[in-house]
mmCIF file of C-alpha atoms in Angstrom:
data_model
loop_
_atom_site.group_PDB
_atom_site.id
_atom_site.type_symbol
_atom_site.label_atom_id
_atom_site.label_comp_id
_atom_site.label_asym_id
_atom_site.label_seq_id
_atom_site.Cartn_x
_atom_site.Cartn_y
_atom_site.Cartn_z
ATOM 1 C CA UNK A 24 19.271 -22.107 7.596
ATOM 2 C CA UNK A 25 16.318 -24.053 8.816
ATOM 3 C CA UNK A 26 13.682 -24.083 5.583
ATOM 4 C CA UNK A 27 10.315 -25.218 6.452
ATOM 5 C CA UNK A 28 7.858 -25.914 4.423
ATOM 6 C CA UNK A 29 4.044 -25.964 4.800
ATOM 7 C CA UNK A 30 2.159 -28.621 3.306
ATOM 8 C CA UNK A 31 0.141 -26.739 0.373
ATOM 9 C CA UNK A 32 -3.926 -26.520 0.536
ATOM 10 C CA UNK A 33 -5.875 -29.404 -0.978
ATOM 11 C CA UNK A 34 -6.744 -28.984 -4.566
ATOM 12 C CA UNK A 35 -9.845 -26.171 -5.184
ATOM 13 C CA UNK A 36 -12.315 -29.330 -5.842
ATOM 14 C CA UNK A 37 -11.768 -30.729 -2.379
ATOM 15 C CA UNK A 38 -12.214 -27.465 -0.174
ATOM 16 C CA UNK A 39 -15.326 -27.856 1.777
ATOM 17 C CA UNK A 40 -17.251 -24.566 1.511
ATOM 18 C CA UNK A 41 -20.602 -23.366 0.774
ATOM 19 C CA UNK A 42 -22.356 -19.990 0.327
ATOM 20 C CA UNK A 43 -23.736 -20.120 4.119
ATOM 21 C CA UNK A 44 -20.646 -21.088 6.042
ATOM 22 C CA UNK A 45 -19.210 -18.186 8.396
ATOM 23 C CA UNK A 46 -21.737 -15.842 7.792
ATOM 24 C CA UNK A 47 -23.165 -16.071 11.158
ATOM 25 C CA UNK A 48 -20.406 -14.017 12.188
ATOM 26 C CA UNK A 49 -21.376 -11.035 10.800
ATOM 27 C CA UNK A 50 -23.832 -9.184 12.316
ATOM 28 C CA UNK A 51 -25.337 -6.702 9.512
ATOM 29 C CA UNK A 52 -27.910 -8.751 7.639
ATOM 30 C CA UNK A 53 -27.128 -6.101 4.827
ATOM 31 C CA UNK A 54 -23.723 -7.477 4.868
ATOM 32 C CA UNK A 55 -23.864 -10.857 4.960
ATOM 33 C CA UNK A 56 -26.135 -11.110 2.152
ATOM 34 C CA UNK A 57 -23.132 -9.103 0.417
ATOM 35 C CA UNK A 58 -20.755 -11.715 1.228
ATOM 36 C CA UNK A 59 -23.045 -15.137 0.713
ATOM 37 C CA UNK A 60 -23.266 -13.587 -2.951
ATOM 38 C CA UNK A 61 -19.518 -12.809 -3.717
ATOM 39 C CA UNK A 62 -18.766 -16.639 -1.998
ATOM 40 C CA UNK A 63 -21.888 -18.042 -4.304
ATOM 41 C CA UNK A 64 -20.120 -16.158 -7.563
ATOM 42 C CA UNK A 65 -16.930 -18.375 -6.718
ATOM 43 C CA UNK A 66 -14.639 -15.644 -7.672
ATOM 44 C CA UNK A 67 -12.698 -16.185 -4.136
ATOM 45 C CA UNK A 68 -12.669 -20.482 -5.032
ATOM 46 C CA UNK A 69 -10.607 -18.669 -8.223
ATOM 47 C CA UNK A 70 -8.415 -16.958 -6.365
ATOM 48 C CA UNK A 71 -7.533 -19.896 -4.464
ATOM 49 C CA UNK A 72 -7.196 -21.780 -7.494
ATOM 50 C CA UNK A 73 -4.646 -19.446 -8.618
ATOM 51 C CA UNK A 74 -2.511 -19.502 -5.669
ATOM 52 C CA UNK A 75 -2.665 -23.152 -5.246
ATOM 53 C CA UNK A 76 0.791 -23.857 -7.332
ATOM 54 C CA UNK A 77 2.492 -21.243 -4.763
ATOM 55 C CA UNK A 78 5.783 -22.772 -2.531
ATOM 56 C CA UNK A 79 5.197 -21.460 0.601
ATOM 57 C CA UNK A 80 8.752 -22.544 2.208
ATOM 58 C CA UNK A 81 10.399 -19.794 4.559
ATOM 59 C CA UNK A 82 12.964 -19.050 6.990
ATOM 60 C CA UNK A 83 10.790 -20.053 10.219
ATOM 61 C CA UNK A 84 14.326 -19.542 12.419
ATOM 62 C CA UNK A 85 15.077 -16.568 11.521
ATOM 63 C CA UNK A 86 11.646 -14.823 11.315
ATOM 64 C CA UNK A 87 10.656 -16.368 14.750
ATOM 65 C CA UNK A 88 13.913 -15.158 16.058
ATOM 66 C CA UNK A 89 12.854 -11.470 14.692
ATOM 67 C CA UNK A 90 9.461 -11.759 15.534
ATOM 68 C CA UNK A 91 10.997 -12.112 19.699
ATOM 69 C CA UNK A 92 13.441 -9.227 19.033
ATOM 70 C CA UNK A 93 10.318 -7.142 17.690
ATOM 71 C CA UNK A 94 8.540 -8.268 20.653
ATOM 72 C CA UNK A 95 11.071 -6.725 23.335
ATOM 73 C CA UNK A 96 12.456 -3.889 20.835
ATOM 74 C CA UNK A 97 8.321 -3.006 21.090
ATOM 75 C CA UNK A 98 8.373 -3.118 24.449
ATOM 76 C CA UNK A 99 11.338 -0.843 25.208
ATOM 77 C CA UNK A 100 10.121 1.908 23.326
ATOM 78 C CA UNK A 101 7.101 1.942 24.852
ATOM 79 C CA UNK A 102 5.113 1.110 21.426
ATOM 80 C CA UNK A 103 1.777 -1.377 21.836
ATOM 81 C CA UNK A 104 2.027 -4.424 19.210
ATOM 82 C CA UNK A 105 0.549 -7.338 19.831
ATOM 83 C CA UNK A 106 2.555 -10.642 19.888
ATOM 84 C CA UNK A 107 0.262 -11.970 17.298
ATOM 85 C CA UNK A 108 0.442 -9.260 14.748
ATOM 86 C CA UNK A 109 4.405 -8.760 15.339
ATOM 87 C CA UNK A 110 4.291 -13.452 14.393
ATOM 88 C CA UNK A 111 2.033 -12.739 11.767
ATOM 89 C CA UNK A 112 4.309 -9.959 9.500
ATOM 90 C CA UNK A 113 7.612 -11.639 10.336
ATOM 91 C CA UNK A 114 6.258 -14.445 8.788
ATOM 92 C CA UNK A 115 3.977 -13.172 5.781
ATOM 93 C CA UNK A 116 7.296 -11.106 5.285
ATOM 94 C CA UNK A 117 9.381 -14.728 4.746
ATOM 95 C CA UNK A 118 6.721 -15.942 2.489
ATOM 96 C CA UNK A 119 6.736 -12.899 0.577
ATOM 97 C CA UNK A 120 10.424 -11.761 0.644
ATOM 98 C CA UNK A 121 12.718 -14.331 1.681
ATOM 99 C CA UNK A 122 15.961 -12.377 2.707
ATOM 100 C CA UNK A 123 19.463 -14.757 3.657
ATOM 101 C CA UNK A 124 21.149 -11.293 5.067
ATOM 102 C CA UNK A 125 19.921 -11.842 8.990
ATOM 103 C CA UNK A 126 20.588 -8.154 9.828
ATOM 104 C CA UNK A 127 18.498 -7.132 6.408
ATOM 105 C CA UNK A 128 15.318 -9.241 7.177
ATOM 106 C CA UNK A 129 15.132 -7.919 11.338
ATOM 107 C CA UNK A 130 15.250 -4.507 9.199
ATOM 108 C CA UNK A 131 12.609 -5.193 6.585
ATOM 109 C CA UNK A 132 10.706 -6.925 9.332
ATOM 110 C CA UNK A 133 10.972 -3.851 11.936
ATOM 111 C CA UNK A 134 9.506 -1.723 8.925
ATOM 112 C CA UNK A 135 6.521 -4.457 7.600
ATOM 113 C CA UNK A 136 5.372 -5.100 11.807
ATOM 114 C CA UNK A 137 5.151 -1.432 12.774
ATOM 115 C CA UNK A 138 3.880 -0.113 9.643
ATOM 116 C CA UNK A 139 1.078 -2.677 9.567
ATOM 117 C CA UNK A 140 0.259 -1.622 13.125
ATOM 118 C CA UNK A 141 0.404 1.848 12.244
ATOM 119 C CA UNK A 142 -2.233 1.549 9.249
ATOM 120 C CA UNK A 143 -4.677 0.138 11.663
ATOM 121 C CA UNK A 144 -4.115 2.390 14.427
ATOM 122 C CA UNK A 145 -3.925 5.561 12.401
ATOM 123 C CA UNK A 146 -7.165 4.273 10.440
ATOM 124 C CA UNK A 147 -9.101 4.774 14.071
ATOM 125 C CA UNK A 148 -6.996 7.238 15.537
ATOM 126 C CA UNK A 149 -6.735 11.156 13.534
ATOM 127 C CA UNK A 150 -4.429 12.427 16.087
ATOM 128 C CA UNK A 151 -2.351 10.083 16.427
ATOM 129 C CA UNK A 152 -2.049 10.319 12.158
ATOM 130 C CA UNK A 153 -1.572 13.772 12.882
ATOM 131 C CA UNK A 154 1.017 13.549 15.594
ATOM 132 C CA UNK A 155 3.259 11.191 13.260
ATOM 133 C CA UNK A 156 3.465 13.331 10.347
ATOM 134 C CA UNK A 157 4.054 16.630 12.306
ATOM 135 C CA UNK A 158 7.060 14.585 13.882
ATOM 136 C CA UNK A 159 8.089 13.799 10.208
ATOM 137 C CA UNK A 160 7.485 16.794 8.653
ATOM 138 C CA UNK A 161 8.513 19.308 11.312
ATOM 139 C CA UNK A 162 10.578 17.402 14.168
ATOM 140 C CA UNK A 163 12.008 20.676 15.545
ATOM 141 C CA UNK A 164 8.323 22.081 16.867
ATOM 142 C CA UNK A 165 6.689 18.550 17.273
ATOM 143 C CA UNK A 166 6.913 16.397 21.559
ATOM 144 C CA UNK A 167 8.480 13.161 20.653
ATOM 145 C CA UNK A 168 5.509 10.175 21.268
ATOM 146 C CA UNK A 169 6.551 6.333 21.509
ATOM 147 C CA UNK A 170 6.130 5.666 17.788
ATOM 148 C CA UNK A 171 7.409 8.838 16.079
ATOM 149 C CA UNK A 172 11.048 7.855 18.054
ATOM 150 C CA UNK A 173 10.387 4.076 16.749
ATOM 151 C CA UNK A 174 10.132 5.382 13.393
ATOM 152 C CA UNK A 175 13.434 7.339 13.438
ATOM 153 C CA UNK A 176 14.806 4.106 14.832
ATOM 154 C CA UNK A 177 13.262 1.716 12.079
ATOM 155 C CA UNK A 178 14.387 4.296 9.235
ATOM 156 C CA UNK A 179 17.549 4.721 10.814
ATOM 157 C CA UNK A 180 18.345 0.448 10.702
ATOM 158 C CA UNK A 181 17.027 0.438 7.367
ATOM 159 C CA UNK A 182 19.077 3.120 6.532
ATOM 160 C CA UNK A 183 22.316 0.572 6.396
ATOM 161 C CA UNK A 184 21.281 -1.566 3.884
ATOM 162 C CA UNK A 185 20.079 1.135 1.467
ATOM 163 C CA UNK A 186 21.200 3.679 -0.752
ATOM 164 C CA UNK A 187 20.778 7.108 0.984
ATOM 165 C CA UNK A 188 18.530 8.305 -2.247
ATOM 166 C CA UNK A 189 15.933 5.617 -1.711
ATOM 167 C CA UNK A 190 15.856 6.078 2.020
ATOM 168 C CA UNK A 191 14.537 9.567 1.228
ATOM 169 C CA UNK A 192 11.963 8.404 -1.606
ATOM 170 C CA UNK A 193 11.034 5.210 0.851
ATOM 171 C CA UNK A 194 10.197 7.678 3.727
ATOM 172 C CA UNK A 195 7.939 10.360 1.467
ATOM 173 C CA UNK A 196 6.016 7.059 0.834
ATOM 174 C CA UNK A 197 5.186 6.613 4.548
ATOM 175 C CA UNK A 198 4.817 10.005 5.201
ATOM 176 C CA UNK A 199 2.337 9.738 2.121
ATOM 177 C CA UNK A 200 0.345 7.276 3.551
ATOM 178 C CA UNK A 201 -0.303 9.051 6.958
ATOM 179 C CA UNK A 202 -1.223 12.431 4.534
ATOM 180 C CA UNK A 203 -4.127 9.057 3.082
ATOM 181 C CA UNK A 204 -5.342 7.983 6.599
ATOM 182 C CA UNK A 205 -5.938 12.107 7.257
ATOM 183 C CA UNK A 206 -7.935 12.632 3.781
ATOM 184 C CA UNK A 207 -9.671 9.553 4.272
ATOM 185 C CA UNK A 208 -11.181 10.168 7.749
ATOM 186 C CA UNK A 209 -13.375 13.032 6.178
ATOM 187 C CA UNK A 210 -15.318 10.438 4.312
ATOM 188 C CA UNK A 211 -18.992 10.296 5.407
ATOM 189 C CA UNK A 212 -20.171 7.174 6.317
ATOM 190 C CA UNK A 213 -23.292 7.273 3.853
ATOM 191 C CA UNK A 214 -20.513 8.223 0.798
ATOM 192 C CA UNK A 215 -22.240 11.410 -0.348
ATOM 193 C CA UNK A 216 -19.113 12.926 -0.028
ATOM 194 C CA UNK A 217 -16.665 14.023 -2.783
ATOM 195 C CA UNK A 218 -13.596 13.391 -1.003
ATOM 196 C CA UNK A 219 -13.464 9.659 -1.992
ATOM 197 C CA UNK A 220 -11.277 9.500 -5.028
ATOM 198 C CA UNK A 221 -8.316 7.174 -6.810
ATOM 199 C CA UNK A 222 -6.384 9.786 -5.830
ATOM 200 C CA UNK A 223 -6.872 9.646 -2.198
ATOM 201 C CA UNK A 224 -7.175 5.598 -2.373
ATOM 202 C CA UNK A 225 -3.465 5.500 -4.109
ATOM 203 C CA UNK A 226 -2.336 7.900 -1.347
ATOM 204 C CA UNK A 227 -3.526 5.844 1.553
ATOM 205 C CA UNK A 228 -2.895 2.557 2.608
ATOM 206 C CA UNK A 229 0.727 2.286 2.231
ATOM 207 C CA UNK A 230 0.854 0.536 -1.410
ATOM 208 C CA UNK A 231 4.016 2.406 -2.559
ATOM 209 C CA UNK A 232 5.534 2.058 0.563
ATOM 210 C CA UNK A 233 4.748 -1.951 0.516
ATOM 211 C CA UNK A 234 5.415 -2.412 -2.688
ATOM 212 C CA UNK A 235 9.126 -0.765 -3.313
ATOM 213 C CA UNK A 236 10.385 -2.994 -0.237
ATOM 214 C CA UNK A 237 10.601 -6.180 -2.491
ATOM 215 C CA UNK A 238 14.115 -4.277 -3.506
ATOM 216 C CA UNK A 239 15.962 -5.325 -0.672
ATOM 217 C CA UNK A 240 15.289 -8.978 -1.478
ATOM 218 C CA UNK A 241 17.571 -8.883 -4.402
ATOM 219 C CA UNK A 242 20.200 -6.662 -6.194
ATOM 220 C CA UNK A 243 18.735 -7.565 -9.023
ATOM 221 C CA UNK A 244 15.101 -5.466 -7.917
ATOM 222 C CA UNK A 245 16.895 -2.568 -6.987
ATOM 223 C CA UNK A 246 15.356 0.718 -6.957
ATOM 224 C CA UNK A 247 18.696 3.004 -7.558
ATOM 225 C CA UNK A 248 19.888 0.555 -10.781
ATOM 226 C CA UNK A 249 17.110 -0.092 -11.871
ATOM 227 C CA UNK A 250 14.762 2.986 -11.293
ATOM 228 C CA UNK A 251 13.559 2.668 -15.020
ATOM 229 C CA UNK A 252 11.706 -0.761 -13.839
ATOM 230 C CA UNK A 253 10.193 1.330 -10.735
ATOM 231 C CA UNK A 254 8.777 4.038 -12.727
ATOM 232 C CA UNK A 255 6.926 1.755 -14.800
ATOM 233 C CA UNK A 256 5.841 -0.929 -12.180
ATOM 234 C CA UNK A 257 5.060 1.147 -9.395
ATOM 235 C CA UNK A 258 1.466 2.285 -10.269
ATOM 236 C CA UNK A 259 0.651 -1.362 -11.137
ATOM 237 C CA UNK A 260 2.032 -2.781 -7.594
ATOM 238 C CA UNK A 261 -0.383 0.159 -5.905
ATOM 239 C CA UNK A 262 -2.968 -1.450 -8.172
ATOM 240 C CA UNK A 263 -2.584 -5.047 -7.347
ATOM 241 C CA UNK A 264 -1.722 -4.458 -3.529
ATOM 242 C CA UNK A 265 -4.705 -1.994 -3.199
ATOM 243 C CA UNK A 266 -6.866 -4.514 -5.391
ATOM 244 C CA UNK A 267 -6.026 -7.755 -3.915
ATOM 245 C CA UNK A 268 -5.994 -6.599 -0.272
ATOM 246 C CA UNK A 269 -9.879 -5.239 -0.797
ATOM 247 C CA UNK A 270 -11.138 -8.251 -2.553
ATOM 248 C CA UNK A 271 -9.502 -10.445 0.265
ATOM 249 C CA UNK A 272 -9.913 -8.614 3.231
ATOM 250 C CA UNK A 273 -13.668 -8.101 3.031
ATOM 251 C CA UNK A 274 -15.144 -11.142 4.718
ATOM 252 C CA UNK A 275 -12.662 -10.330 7.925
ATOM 253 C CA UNK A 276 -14.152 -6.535 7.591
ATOM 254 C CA UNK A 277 -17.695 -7.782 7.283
ATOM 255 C CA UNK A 278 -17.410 -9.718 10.793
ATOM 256 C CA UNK A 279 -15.547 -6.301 11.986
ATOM 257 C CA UNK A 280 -18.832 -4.365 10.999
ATOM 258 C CA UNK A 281 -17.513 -0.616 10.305
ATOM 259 C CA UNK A 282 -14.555 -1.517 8.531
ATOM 260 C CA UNK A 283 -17.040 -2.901 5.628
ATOM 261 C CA UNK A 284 -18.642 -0.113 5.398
ATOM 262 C CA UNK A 285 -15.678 1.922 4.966
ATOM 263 C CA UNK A 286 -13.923 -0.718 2.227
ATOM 264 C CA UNK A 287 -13.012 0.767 -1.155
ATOM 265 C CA UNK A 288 -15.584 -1.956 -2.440
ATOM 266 C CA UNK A 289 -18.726 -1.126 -0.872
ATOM 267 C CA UNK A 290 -18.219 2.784 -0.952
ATOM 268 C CA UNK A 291 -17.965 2.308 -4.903
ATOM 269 C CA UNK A 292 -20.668 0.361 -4.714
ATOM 270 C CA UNK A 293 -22.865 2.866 -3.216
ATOM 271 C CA UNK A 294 -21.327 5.923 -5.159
ATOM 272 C CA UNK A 295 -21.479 4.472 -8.619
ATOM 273 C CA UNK A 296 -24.912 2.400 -7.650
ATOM 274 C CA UNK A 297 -23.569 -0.805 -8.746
ATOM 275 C CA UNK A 298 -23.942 -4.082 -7.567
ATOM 276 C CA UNK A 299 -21.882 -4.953 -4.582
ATOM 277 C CA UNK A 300 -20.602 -8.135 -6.509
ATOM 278 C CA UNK A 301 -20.021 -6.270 -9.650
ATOM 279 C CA UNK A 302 -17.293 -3.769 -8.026
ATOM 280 C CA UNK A 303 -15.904 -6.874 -6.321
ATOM 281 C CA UNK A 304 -14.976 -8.120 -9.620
ATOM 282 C CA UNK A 305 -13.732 -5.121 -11.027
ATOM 283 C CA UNK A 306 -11.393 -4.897 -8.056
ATOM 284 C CA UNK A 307 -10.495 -8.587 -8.939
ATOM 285 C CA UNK A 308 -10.047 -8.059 -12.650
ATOM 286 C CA UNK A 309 -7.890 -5.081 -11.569
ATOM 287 C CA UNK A 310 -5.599 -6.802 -9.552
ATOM 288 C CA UNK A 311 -4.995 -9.503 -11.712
ATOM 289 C CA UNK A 312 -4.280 -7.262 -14.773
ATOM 290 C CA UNK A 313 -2.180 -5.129 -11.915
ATOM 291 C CA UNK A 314 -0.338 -8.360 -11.645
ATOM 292 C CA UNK A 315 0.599 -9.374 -15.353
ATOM 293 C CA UNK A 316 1.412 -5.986 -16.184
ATOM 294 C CA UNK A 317 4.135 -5.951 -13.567
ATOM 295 C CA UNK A 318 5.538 -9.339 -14.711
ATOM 296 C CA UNK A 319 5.583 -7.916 -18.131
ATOM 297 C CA UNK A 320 7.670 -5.279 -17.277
ATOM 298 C CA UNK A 321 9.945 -7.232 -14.906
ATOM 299 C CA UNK A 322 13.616 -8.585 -16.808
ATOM 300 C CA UNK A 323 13.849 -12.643 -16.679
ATOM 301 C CA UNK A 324 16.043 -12.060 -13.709
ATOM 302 C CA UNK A 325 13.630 -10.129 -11.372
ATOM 303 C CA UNK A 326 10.234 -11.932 -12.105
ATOM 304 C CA UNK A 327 10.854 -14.781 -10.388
ATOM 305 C CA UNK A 328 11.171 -12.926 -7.027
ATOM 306 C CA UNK A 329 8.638 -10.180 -8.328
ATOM 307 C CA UNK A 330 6.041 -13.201 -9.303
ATOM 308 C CA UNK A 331 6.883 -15.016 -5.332
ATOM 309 C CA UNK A 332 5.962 -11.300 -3.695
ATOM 310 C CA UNK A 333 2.466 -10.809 -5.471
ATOM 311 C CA UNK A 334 1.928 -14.067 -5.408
ATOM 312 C CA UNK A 335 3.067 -14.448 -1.627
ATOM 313 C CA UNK A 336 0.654 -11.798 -0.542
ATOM 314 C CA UNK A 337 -2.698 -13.527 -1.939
ATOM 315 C CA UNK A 338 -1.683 -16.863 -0.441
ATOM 316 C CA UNK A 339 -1.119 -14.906 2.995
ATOM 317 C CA UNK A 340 -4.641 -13.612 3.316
ATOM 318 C CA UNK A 341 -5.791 -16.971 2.535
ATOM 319 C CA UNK A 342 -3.938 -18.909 4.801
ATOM 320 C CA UNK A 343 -3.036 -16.169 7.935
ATOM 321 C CA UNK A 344 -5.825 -16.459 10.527
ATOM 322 C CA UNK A 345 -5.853 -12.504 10.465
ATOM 323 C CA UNK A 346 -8.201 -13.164 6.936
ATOM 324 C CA UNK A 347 -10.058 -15.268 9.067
ATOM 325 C CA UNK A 348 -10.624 -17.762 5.809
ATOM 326 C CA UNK A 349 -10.989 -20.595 7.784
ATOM 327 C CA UNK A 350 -14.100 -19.481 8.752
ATOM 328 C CA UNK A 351 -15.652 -20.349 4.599
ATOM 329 C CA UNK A 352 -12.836 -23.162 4.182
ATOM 330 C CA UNK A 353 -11.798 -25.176 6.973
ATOM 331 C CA UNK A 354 -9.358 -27.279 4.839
ATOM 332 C CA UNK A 355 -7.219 -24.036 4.065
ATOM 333 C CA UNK A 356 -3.690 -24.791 5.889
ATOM 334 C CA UNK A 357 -3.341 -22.597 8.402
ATOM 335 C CA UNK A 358 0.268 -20.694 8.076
ATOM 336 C CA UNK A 359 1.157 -19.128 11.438
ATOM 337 C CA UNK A 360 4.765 -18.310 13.448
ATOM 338 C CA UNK A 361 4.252 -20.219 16.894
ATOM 339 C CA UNK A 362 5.196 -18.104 20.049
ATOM 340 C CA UNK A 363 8.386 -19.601 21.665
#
């Protein structure tokens, strides 16, 4: 196995970042007055702070060796990834769940690249959301496309390393999600809707779906033995993933433009009329109590892996160029899969 590991950031006092760096990027002066006072608060130099301790080692043989496999399996099937994206996810997927069954990972990895692809693609595209969950829900009456057959393929790989119960639970979570991306493209864009709701925020974005694949990294996590543990935990790993992602993907939506204004954080800023900084640290707070609350409820034996995947995924944002952090702190270590 060929272990590599990444030197760690410098310590939070030596990260060279002030209030005004980046924000040229974004072009809504709205916006980046938004961000300059979430980055003046210093509630992201916390969240650094707290992943600072984290061991970033992982596999970089094996996920670079899925990451090409991806790259041609993609290909074949007719199914647009980029080569960046499909580096990116085998690798955050290493970080996050390190897997020493080869034939496992290229599984879990298959599911973590195309899913992420899917969210943004569906997130743009209604009929394409649509034309995935007809082919899920009613295959008989629904014209194959590219991805629908790539998702029968990916379920059908993951299918051998899982017990057939969980299969069927792990794809109503996917299908779940699409049924999100549908209920959230009838938001307005000036949120004087009522179709923005927790319910339609723990629908979409693929929490459950993310969350319940940290089973396959150990017996130990898994969801048919220990389904008592999943019951409890699974509303808090929606929390933290839904949490965490929002309060860390917001400066990379800011330089997008639209996708800030369609964030969780600055549509409940405008529907409750609170500060924009205020929700961003009740999204914080939430992920953070998301994340103690599942390590409560986790056995000595599964919080070690449990504590390495919520961990995992705040260090990811902060150090894959996707986050574009390196924008506000230049000394953050960039993590990234080279192409070979």
């Amino acid at each position: 196995m060929n272990m590599v590991r990444h030197p760690r950031p410098p310590a939070i006092d030596t990260l060279r970042c002030t209030p005004r760096r980046g924000l040229d990027a974004i072009a809504s002066a709205d916006h980046r007055a938004l961000v300059a006072d979430v980055l003046s608060s210093g509630l992201v130099d916390t969240l650094i702070e707290l992943t600072d301790p984290f061991d970033p080692s992982a596999n970089l043989a094996q996920a670079r060796a899925d990451a090409d496999t991806l790259d041609r399996e993609f290909k074949a099937f007719g199914v647009r990834i980029p080569a960046a994206t499909i580096r990116n996810i085998t690798m955050m997927r290493a970080i996050m769940v390190p897997i020493e069954d080869d034939a496992l990972a290229l599984a879990v990895d298959r599911i973590w690249v195309f899913t992420t692809n899917t969210d943004d693609v569906c997130c743009h595209d209604r009929a394409e959301a649509e034309a995935i969950l007809r082919a899920g829900m009613t295959p008989e009456t629904t014209p194959s496309t590219p991805n629908t057959r790539y998702i029968r393929h990916m379920f059908a790989e993951i299918a051998r390393h899982c017990d057939p119960s969980f299969l069927a639970v792990f794809k109503s979570f996917f299908y779940n999600a699409i049924t999100g991306v549908l209920m959230e493209a009838e938001f307005t864009p000036e949120v004087s809707d009522d179709v923005d709701s927790d319910f339609v925020r723990v629908f979409n974005g693929f929490s459950q779906f993310w969350f319940t694949s940290v089973q396959f990294c150990d017996p130990c996590l898994s969801a048919r033995r220990h389904g008592a543990f999943w019951a409890a935990a699974l509303s808090s790993g929606v929390a933290f993933l839904n949490d965490v992602n929002d309060v860390l993907s917001f400066y990379k939506e800011a330089v997008h433009g639209a996708d800030f204004a369609a964030s969780r954080i600055y549509r409940r800023s405008i529907q409750e009329n609170l500060p924009y900084l205020a929700v961003y640290r009740q999204s914080l707070d939430g992920g953070l109590a998301a994340y103690r609350r599942i390590l409560e409820l986790a056995t000595d034996e599964q919080r070690p892996h449990l504590d390495r995947y919520l961990t995992g995924f705040a260090y990811w944002h902060f150090h894959c160029r996707r986050y574009r952090w390196q924008d506000i702190y230049p000394d953050l270590t960039p993590i990234e899969l080279t192409a070979t």
